[in-house]
Amino acid sequence: MNYQLIKEVIHLMENFELNADSKSYTKDLSGFKRWIYDAEKEAHNPSNDIDWEGKENGRSPDSEINTLIVHMNRYAKTYSRSAIHDSAFSTQEDFIYLINLKAFGSMTKTELIKRNLQEKPVGMQIINRLIGQGWIQQSDSIADKRSKIISITAKGIEALEDIMGKIRQASQIVTGNLSDTEKMQLIKILQKLDRFHQAIYAKNIEPDQLIHIAYNDFLLKNN
């Protein structure tokens, strides 16, 4: 019997138990196999093969990632503006609010604004604009008389359906020439990032303390 091989497998399992991200890999045989596969794939595709502007001068991967995310956001907004051109929609946020209400049902104004990660004054402007268009309606909350429940109207659904074809095309353009496998990989990475930032966002930290707390209490503790 090859005891050395058994020892190596046990060592791998120990590393998996200690180091594998439980949110990315289930602690079972399936997760273990996927963890090994990803580790081998990374070993054969070292980061040295990836280049970016300024790398030779010490520009960090974090800087490049931030730049690319900003670029993608601007590209996406450009396509969204094209999708709503010559329609009654004023901004990208207008149809995103309607999509959320259609997909997740009625909710309070605060819930709708938080779901879209926006400041309350900006969110209220969007909601008032949509009410003015007759695309959403508000009613008193049974649970809390101080709150208003927002729901999409039949007119709002019709307005959304009129542009959904172009919105889907815009979404497909944003993901560009990625293969289905690459899309799944990207979703996995972005979901991991989103979970990290959602935990910080939910704390409603004041701007003067945000960087300090996010860096020390979230980033360092998770690395």
XYZ file of N, CA and C in Angstrom:
669
model
N 0.844 -1.200 0.000
C 0.000 0.000 0.000
C 0.882 1.253 0.000
N 0.492 2.250 -0.771
C 1.273 3.471 -0.895
C 0.877 4.440 0.226
N 1.598 4.338 1.352
C 1.272 5.172 2.509
C 1.598 6.644 2.261
N 2.614 6.886 1.421
C 2.972 8.274 1.121
C 1.823 8.990 0.423
N 1.180 8.298 -0.521
C 0.042 8.880 -1.231
C -1.099 9.170 -0.255
N -1.336 8.219 0.670
C -2.400 8.417 1.656
C -2.101 9.640 2.513
N -0.826 9.792 2.916
C -0.430 10.944 3.718
C -0.666 12.253 2.955
N -0.347 12.250 1.657
C -0.531 13.457 0.850
C -2.010 13.812 0.711
N -2.844 12.777 0.549
C -4.292 13.011 0.445
C -4.833 13.567 1.754
N -4.380 12.996 2.875
C -4.822 13.478 4.188
C -4.383 14.928 4.395
N -3.148 15.239 3.962
C -2.652 16.612 4.079
C -3.503 17.571 3.244
N -3.865 17.131 2.044
C -4.740 17.948 1.194
C -6.086 18.188 1.872
N -6.632 17.140 2.473
C -7.926 17.261 3.149
C -7.849 18.223 4.328
N -6.733 18.184 5.052
C -6.544 19.107 6.171
C -6.499 20.551 5.680
N -5.768 20.778 4.587
C -5.710 22.118 3.999
C -7.083 22.592 3.547
N -7.828 21.680 2.963
C -9.183 21.993 2.505
C -10.061 22.405 3.683
N -10.011 21.636 4.762
C -10.826 21.922 5.942
C -10.452 23.261 6.568
N -9.175 23.583 6.559
C -8.698 24.788 7.232
C -8.785 26.042 6.370
N -8.535 25.899 5.077
C -8.334 27.079 4.236
C -9.395 27.341 3.180
N -10.170 26.329 2.813
C -11.153 26.526 1.744
C -12.273 27.448 2.211
N -12.634 28.377 1.361
C -13.734 29.300 1.650
C -15.048 28.519 1.660
N -15.687 28.465 2.829
C -16.914 27.667 2.965
C -18.056 28.217 2.118
N -17.968 29.520 1.741
C -19.011 30.097 0.900
C -18.831 29.709 -0.560
N -17.601 29.325 -0.907
C -17.315 28.947 -2.291
C -17.272 27.442 -2.492
N -16.917 26.708 -1.431
C -16.765 25.254 -1.542
C -17.516 24.558 -0.410
N -18.459 23.709 -0.774
C -19.170 22.921 0.229
C -18.214 21.927 0.866
N -18.367 21.692 2.160
C -17.447 20.810 2.886
C -17.866 19.345 2.715
N -17.805 18.898 1.468
C -18.104 17.507 1.149
C -17.195 17.090 -0.012
N -17.403 15.884 -0.540
C -16.538 15.387 -1.604
C -16.597 16.271 -2.840
N -17.802 16.747 -3.174
C -17.960 17.597 -4.350
C -17.159 18.885 -4.196
N -17.265 19.516 -3.023
C -16.523 20.737 -2.779
C -15.027 20.509 -2.757
N -14.609 19.360 -2.192
C -13.195 19.005 -2.126
C -12.618 18.843 -3.533
N -13.332 18.164 -4.417
C -12.864 17.949 -5.782
C -12.771 19.276 -6.538
N -13.760 20.137 -6.326
C -13.761 21.426 -7.016
C -12.610 22.303 -6.519
N -12.318 22.232 -5.213
C -11.211 22.980 -4.628
C -9.873 22.537 -5.225
N -9.707 21.215 -5.367
C -8.477 20.681 -5.967
C -8.362 21.115 -7.424
N -9.483 21.031 -8.143
C -9.490 21.421 -9.559
C -9.096 22.884 -9.725
N -9.690 23.768 -8.899
C -9.396 25.196 -9.000
C -7.942 25.483 -8.648
N -7.428 24.768 -7.631
C -6.029 24.963 -7.232
C -5.079 24.540 -8.347
N -5.379 23.419 -9.004
C -4.540 22.955 -10.108
C -4.612 23.909 -11.298
N -5.801 24.405 -11.557
C -5.976 25.343 -12.671
C -5.201 26.624 -12.413
N -5.230 27.090 -11.173
C -4.485 28.300 -10.816
C -2.988 28.055 -10.918
N -2.553 26.850 -10.535
C -1.123 26.527 -10.588
C -0.599 26.531 -12.018
N -1.464 26.163 -12.966
C -1.049 26.120 -14.368
C -1.327 27.428 -15.107
N -1.930 28.363 -14.395
C -2.182 29.680 -14.991
C -1.731 30.756 -14.010
N -0.437 30.844 -13.750
C 0.063 31.790 -12.753
C -0.237 33.232 -13.121
N -0.335 34.062 -12.058
C -0.682 35.470 -12.265
C 0.372 36.217 -13.066
N 1.599 35.660 -13.124
C 2.648 36.314 -13.896
C 2.309 36.373 -15.386
N 1.375 35.507 -15.819
C 0.976 35.509 -17.222
C 0.015 36.652 -17.532
N -0.519 37.294 -16.499
C -1.486 38.376 -16.683
C -0.762 39.704 -16.594
N -1.016 40.556 -17.570
C -0.340 41.849 -17.603
C -1.367 42.962 -17.548
N -0.955 44.130 -17.067
C -1.822 45.299 -17.074
C -0.954 46.551 -17.098
N -1.557 47.638 -17.511
C -0.830 48.893 -17.651
C -0.271 49.343 -16.302
N 1.018 49.623 -16.262
C 1.649 50.096 -15.044
C 2.171 49.005 -14.131
N 1.947 47.738 -14.502
C 2.395 46.636 -13.649
C 3.900 46.684 -13.425
N 4.637 46.976 -14.495
C 6.098 46.985 -14.389
C 6.604 48.107 -13.485
N 5.747 49.099 -13.225
C 6.108 50.217 -12.351
C 5.523 50.073 -10.949
N 5.003 48.885 -10.673
C 4.499 48.624 -9.328
C 3.017 48.838 -9.126
N 2.267 49.111 -10.203
C 0.820 49.283 -10.044
C 0.206 47.959 -9.624
N -0.600 47.993 -8.578
C -1.082 46.760 -7.939
C -2.263 46.146 -8.673
N -2.511 44.836 -8.443
C -3.715 44.194 -8.986
C -4.982 44.874 -8.493
N -4.975 45.363 -7.230
C -6.148 46.038 -6.675
C -6.500 47.287 -7.489
N -5.466 48.032 -7.881
C -5.684 49.232 -8.680
C -6.279 48.882 -10.038
N -5.757 47.833 -10.668
C -6.270 47.422 -11.977
C -7.710 46.939 -11.883
N -8.012 46.164 -10.841
C -9.380 45.667 -10.655
C -10.349 46.823 -10.468
N -9.982 47.803 -9.618
C -10.840 48.964 -9.404
C -11.089 49.720 -10.702
N -10.034 49.902 -11.490
C -10.171 50.616 -12.764
C -11.109 49.869 -13.709
N -10.942 48.552 -13.798
C -11.771 47.760 -14.709
C -13.234 47.759 -14.273
N -13.492 47.720 -12.955
C -14.873 47.763 -12.463
C -15.516 49.102 -12.802
N -14.764 50.183 -12.624
C -15.277 51.518 -12.986
C -15.576 51.583 -14.481
N -14.666 51.055 -15.291
C -14.886 51.047 -16.737
C -16.141 50.261 -17.098
N -16.305 49.067 -16.508
C -17.468 48.234 -16.819
C -18.765 48.941 -16.439
N -18.746 49.637 -15.311
C -19.941 50.376 -14.889
C -20.298 51.456 -15.912
N -19.271 52.124 -16.434
C -19.524 53.182 -17.420
C -19.995 52.604 -18.751
N -19.413 51.481 -19.157
C -19.881 50.824 -20.377
C -21.356 50.436 -20.232
N -21.677 49.817 -19.090
C -23.051 49.340 -18.858
C -24.043 50.494 -18.895
N -23.672 51.624 -18.288
C -24.565 52.785 -18.285
C -24.767 53.342 -19.698
N -23.706 53.285 -20.496
C -23.811 53.759 -21.878
C -24.821 52.925 -22.663
N -24.739 51.605 -22.520
C -25.682 50.728 -23.219
C -27.098 50.893 -22.681
N -27.216 51.117 -21.361
C -28.537 51.319 -20.766
C -29.189 52.595 -21.293
N -28.375 53.646 -21.424
C -28.926 54.898 -21.973
C -29.423 54.705 -23.394
N -28.714 53.877 -24.148
C -29.148 53.587 -25.511
C -30.459 52.804 -25.496
N -30.579 51.867 -24.538
C -31.786 51.027 -24.457
C -33.035 51.844 -24.168
N -32.892 52.925 -23.364
C -34.077 53.721 -22.996
C -34.216 54.971 -23.863
N -33.343 55.115 -24.869
C -33.435 56.267 -25.766
C -34.797 56.295 -26.456
N -35.383 57.473 -26.523
C -36.703 57.665 -27.146
C -37.820 56.927 -26.397
N -37.587 56.613 -25.119
C -38.641 56.018 -24.294
C -39.027 57.020 -23.206
N -39.998 56.666 -22.385
C -40.428 57.560 -21.295
C -39.520 57.458 -20.084
N -38.556 56.543 -20.117
C -37.644 56.373 -18.994
C -36.576 57.462 -19.027
N -36.266 58.006 -17.844
C -35.277 59.078 -17.744
C -33.883 58.541 -17.473
N -33.791 57.528 -16.613
C -32.481 57.010 -16.212
C -32.507 55.479 -16.129
N -31.312 54.913 -16.032
C -31.164 53.471 -15.833
C -31.844 53.030 -14.542
N -31.751 53.865 -13.493
C -32.325 53.508 -12.199
C -33.836 53.350 -12.271
N -34.483 54.089 -13.169
C -35.947 53.997 -13.291
C -36.383 52.572 -13.593
N -35.782 51.959 -14.605
C -36.237 50.617 -14.957
C -35.693 49.573 -13.986
N -34.551 49.847 -13.332
C -34.041 48.905 -12.331
C -34.991 48.844 -11.133
N -35.520 49.994 -10.720
C -36.500 50.010 -9.621
C -37.735 49.194 -10.004
N -38.199 49.368 -11.242
C -39.386 48.632 -11.688
C -39.103 47.133 -11.772
N -37.918 46.769 -12.260
C -37.547 45.353 -12.348
C -37.544 44.720 -10.956
N -37.009 45.439 -9.966
C -36.988 44.918 -8.598
C -38.391 44.721 -8.043
N -39.264 45.678 -8.301
C -40.639 45.562 -7.802
C -41.385 44.426 -8.490
N -41.145 44.257 -9.774
C -41.799 43.171 -10.497
C -41.277 41.810 -10.045
N -39.971 41.732 -9.810
C -39.343 40.456 -9.455
C -39.592 40.063 -8.006
N -39.534 41.045 -7.087
C -39.576 40.730 -5.657
C -40.868 41.155 -4.964
N -41.750 41.815 -5.697
C -43.032 42.194 -5.112
C -42.972 43.514 -4.358
N -44.071 43.862 -3.734
C -44.183 45.131 -3.017
C -43.213 45.187 -1.849
N -42.758 46.394 -1.551
C -41.845 46.608 -0.423
C -41.907 48.061 0.000
N -41.311 48.384 1.140
C -41.308 49.768 1.593
C -40.338 50.588 0.745
N -40.488 51.891 0.835
C -39.586 52.771 0.102
C -38.141 52.541 0.525
N -37.948 52.403 1.828
C -36.596 52.197 2.353
C -35.991 50.907 1.826
N -36.786 49.834 1.803
C -36.292 48.546 1.299
C -35.903 48.640 -0.171
N -36.720 49.343 -0.943
C -36.453 49.475 -2.375
C -35.171 50.273 -2.618
N -34.994 51.338 -1.854
C -33.797 52.173 -2.003
C -32.554 51.393 -1.588
N -32.629 50.673 -0.466
C -31.480 49.900 0.005
C -31.130 48.778 -0.967
N -32.132 48.171 -1.571
C -31.879 47.091 -2.523
C -31.056 47.601 -3.705
N -31.195 48.885 -4.008
C -30.455 49.464 -5.125
C -29.211 50.218 -4.681
N -28.877 50.092 -3.378
C -27.640 50.659 -2.829
C -27.510 52.151 -3.117
N -28.582 52.892 -2.850
C -28.551 54.327 -3.119
C -28.847 55.126 -1.866
N -28.426 56.386 -1.884
C -28.735 57.291 -0.786
C -30.240 57.607 -0.818
N -30.809 57.847 0.373
C -32.255 58.058 0.469
C -32.760 59.229 -0.380
N -32.095 60.403 -0.378
C -32.610 61.519 -1.200
C -32.689 61.171 -2.689
N -31.664 60.483 -3.190
C -31.658 60.092 -4.604
C -32.755 59.072 -4.872
N -32.872 58.091 -3.971
C -33.898 57.068 -4.129
C -35.305 57.642 -4.100
N -35.529 58.624 -3.243
C -36.854 59.238 -3.153
C -37.190 60.002 -4.428
N -36.189 60.631 -5.045
C -36.421 61.316 -6.318
C -36.874 60.336 -7.396
N -36.227 59.177 -7.428
C -36.585 58.151 -8.422
C -37.998 57.647 -8.165
N -38.297 57.352 -6.905
C -39.624 56.847 -6.551
C -40.698 57.879 -6.904
N -40.469 59.135 -6.579
C -41.457 60.181 -6.898
C -41.633 60.325 -8.403
N -40.550 60.168 -9.149
C -40.637 60.245 -10.612
C -41.491 59.088 -11.156
N -41.286 57.895 -10.613
C -42.046 56.726 -11.059
C -43.521 56.834 -10.668
N -43.794 57.422 -9.491
C -45.184 57.657 -9.088
C -45.838 58.645 -10.048
N -45.082 59.695 -10.399
C -45.597 60.695 -11.334
C -45.927 60.116 -12.694
N -45.179 59.089 -13.101
C -45.432 58.423 -14.379
C -46.602 57.438 -14.283
N -47.037 57.163 -13.054
C -48.109 56.185 -12.871
C -47.612 54.753 -12.968
N -46.288 54.557 -12.850
C -45.702 53.226 -12.995
C -45.644 52.456 -11.669
N -45.659 53.207 -10.568
C -45.743 52.560 -9.262
C -46.793 53.285 -8.430
N -47.264 52.629 -7.400
C -48.232 53.236 -6.498
C -47.819 52.958 -5.055
N -48.271 53.794 -4.149
C -47.928 53.614 -2.746
C -49.185 53.491 -1.902
N -49.064 52.750 -0.826
C -50.172 52.566 0.111
C -49.603 52.484 1.519
N -50.459 52.680 2.523
C -50.006 52.623 3.907
C -49.612 51.198 4.288
N -48.560 51.089 5.070
C -48.123 49.790 5.576
C -49.000 49.369 6.749
N -49.436 48.124 6.741
C -50.236 47.604 7.852
C -49.354 47.431 9.082
N -48.108 47.031 8.864
C -47.190 46.762 9.973
C -46.693 48.048 10.628
N -46.508 49.110 9.830
C -45.965 50.366 10.342
C -46.630 51.526 9.612
N -47.487 52.236 10.309
C -48.254 53.321 9.697
C -47.363 54.444 9.186
N -46.110 54.487 9.680
C -45.205 55.538 9.230
C -44.589 55.219 7.869
N -44.707 53.978 7.440
C -44.083 53.543 6.190
C -45.103 53.449 5.061
N -44.604 53.588 3.849
C -45.415 53.434 2.649
C -44.944 52.196 1.886
N -45.894 51.402 1.428
C -45.580 50.227 0.621
C -45.673 50.607 -0.849
N -44.633 50.274 -1.598
C -44.561 50.596 -3.018
C -44.802 49.337 -3.838
N -45.609 49.447 -4.877
C -45.852 48.311 -5.778
C -45.926 48.810 -7.217
N -45.596 47.929 -8.138
C -45.636 48.281 -9.552
C -47.070 48.206 -10.061
N -47.436 49.118 -10.945
C -48.789 49.132 -11.510
C -48.815 48.407 -12.855
N -50.018 48.193 -13.357
C -50.160 47.571 -14.681
C -49.501 48.444 -15.743
N -49.600 49.760 -15.568
C -48.968 50.692 -16.502
C -47.444 50.571 -16.423
N -46.935 50.359 -15.210
C -45.498 50.193 -15.030
C -44.993 48.913 -15.674
N -45.758 47.840 -15.523
C -45.385 46.564 -16.145
C -45.372 46.703 -17.662
N -46.361 47.403 -18.186
C -46.427 47.599 -19.636
C -45.241 48.419 -20.135
N -44.896 49.490 -19.395
C -43.759 50.326 -19.785
C -42.456 49.528 -19.751
N -42.340 48.669 -18.732
C -41.135 47.842 -18.599
C -41.046 46.832 -19.733
N -42.159 46.195 -20.046
C -42.172 45.188 -21.110
C -41.842 45.790 -22.472
N -42.194 47.072 -22.652
C -41.935 47.733 -23.935
C -40.438 47.873 -24.219
N -39.618 47.967 -23.140
C -38.179 48.157 -23.370
C -37.342 46.945 -22.951
N -37.969 45.874 -22.433
C -37.204 44.745 -21.917
C -36.357 44.079 -22.993
N -36.833 44.107 -24.231
C -36.054 43.514 -25.318
C -34.708 44.205 -25.461
N -34.724 45.533 -25.443
C -33.481 46.300 -25.568
C -32.611 46.163 -24.318
N -33.249 46.072 -23.148
C -32.485 45.913 -21.914
C -31.750 44.578 -21.917
N -32.414 43.531 -22.381
C -31.759 42.213 -22.464
C -30.588 42.258 -23.449
N -30.795 42.951 -24.562
C -29.700 43.088 -25.527
C -28.521 43.840 -24.908
N -28.829 44.908 -24.149
C -27.775 45.682 -23.494
C -27.007 44.801 -22.502
N -27.728 43.962 -21.764
C -27.091 43.064 -20.800
C -26.176 42.072 -21.500
N -26.623 41.575 -22.642
C -25.805 40.619 -23.397
C -24.555 41.294 -23.959
N -24.689 42.546 -24.373
C -23.532 43.276 -24.886
C -22.498 43.483 -23.778
N -22.970 43.778 -22.562
C -22.060 44.014 -21.439
C -21.194 42.785 -21.165
N -21.779 41.590 -21.236
C -20.988 40.376 -20.982
C -20.149 39.983 -22.193
N -20.356 40.682 -23.298
C -19.467 40.611 -24.450
C -19.160 39.231 -24.972
N -17.856 38.957 -25.131
C -17.412 37.709 -25.743
C -17.031 36.640 -24.726
N -17.547 36.740 -23.501
C -17.289 35.707 -22.496
C -18.025 34.420 -22.868
N -17.378 33.297 -22.645
C -18.036 32.008 -22.838
C -18.979 31.754 -21.672
N -19.852 30.750 -21.800
C -20.763 30.413 -20.700
C -19.979 30.040 -19.439
N -18.888 29.323 -19.612
C -18.058 28.939 -18.465
C -17.454 30.168 -17.803
N -16.962 31.099 -18.608
C -16.377 32.326 -18.062
C -17.424 33.166 -17.347
N -18.651 33.175 -17.868
C -19.732 33.911 -17.202
C -20.001 33.330 -15.821
N -20.026 32.004 -15.720
C -20.260 31.359 -14.429
C -19.120 31.657 -13.457
N -17.900 31.662 -13.954
C -16.746 31.987 -13.114
C -16.823 33.427 -12.621
N -17.218 34.333 -13.515
C -17.321 35.740 -13.151
C -18.430 35.960 -12.124
N -19.565 35.289 -12.320
C -20.661 35.393 -11.349
C -20.192 34.957 -9.966
N -19.466 33.855 -9.921
C -18.958 33.328 -8.646
C -18.060 34.352 -7.946
N -17.151 34.960 -8.702
C -16.233 35.950 -8.130
C -16.987 37.201 -7.681
N -17.885 37.703 -8.524
C -18.618 38.920 -8.192
C -19.562 38.709 -7.013
N -20.168 37.523 -6.916
C -21.027 37.222 -5.773
C -20.222 37.216 -4.474
N -19.015 36.677 -4.532
C -18.144 36.679 -3.357
C -17.815 38.114 -2.937
N -17.469 38.965 -3.913
C -17.194 40.367 -3.622
C -18.439 41.078 -3.081
N -19.584 40.773 -3.677
C -20.828 41.417 -3.262
C -21.160 41.070 -1.814
N -20.976 39.804 -1.420
C -21.239 39.408 -0.033
C -20.330 40.163 0.931
N -19.071 40.335 0.546
C -18.123 41.063 1.383
C -18.577 42.508 1.587
N -18.936 43.181 0.481
C -19.294 44.595 0.578
C -20.685 44.806 1.171
N -21.589 43.862 0.959
C -22.924 43.973 1.557
C -22.843 44.026 3.072
N -21.949 43.220 3.658
C -21.795 43.193 5.113
C -21.344 44.553 5.640
N -20.493 45.232 4.867
C -20.028 46.570 5.265
C -21.145 47.586 5.062
N -21.808 47.512 3.912
C -22.868 48.463 3.563
C -23.996 48.431 4.590
N -24.316 47.235 5.095
C -25.425 47.072 6.041
C -25.163 47.773 7.374
N -23.909 48.099 7.653
C -23.565 48.748 8.920
C -23.852 50.251 8.909
N -24.104 50.819 7.732
C -24.389 52.256 7.619
C -23.317 53.099 8.313
N -22.074 52.813 8.000
C -20.949 53.494 8.638
C -20.806 54.912 8.091
N -20.538 55.857 8.972
C -20.352 57.247 8.545
C -19.121 57.369 7.648
N -19.156 58.283 6.661
C -18.047 58.405 5.703
C -16.680 58.608 6.345
N -16.629 59.375 7.451
C -15.327 59.659 8.048
C -14.699 58.440 8.711
N -15.498 57.385 8.957
C -14.996 56.172 9.587
C -14.987 54.964 8.648
N -15.582 55.124 7.460
C -15.818 53.979 6.579
C -14.533 53.252 6.190
N -13.549 53.958 5.673
C -12.304 53.323 5.227
C -11.621 52.605 6.390
N -11.530 53.280 7.537
C -10.857 52.694 8.707
C -11.532 51.404 9.150
N -12.845 51.441 9.302
C -13.577 50.270 9.791
C -13.597 49.158 8.744
N -13.846 49.523 7.483
C -13.894 48.510 6.419
C -12.554 47.805 6.286
N -11.477 48.560 6.384
C -10.135 47.975 6.228
C -9.761 47.107 7.419
N -9.939 47.627 8.634
C -9.475 46.922 9.829
C -10.434 45.844 10.311
N -11.735 46.123 10.275
C -12.701 45.188 10.848
C -13.237 44.165 9.849
N -13.098 44.447 8.563
C -13.629 43.521 7.556
C -12.527 42.917 6.688
N -11.706 43.776 6.085
C -10.688 43.256 5.156
C -9.620 42.439 5.884
N -9.002 42.999 6.907
C -7.922 42.303 7.602
C -8.392 41.028 8.285
N -9.599 41.071 8.834
C -10.127 39.903 9.537
C -10.546 38.780 8.588
N -10.735 39.119 7.317
C -11.150 38.107 6.340
C -9.967 37.593 5.521
N -8.784 38.082 5.794
C -7.589 37.655 5.056
C -6.580 36.995 5.995
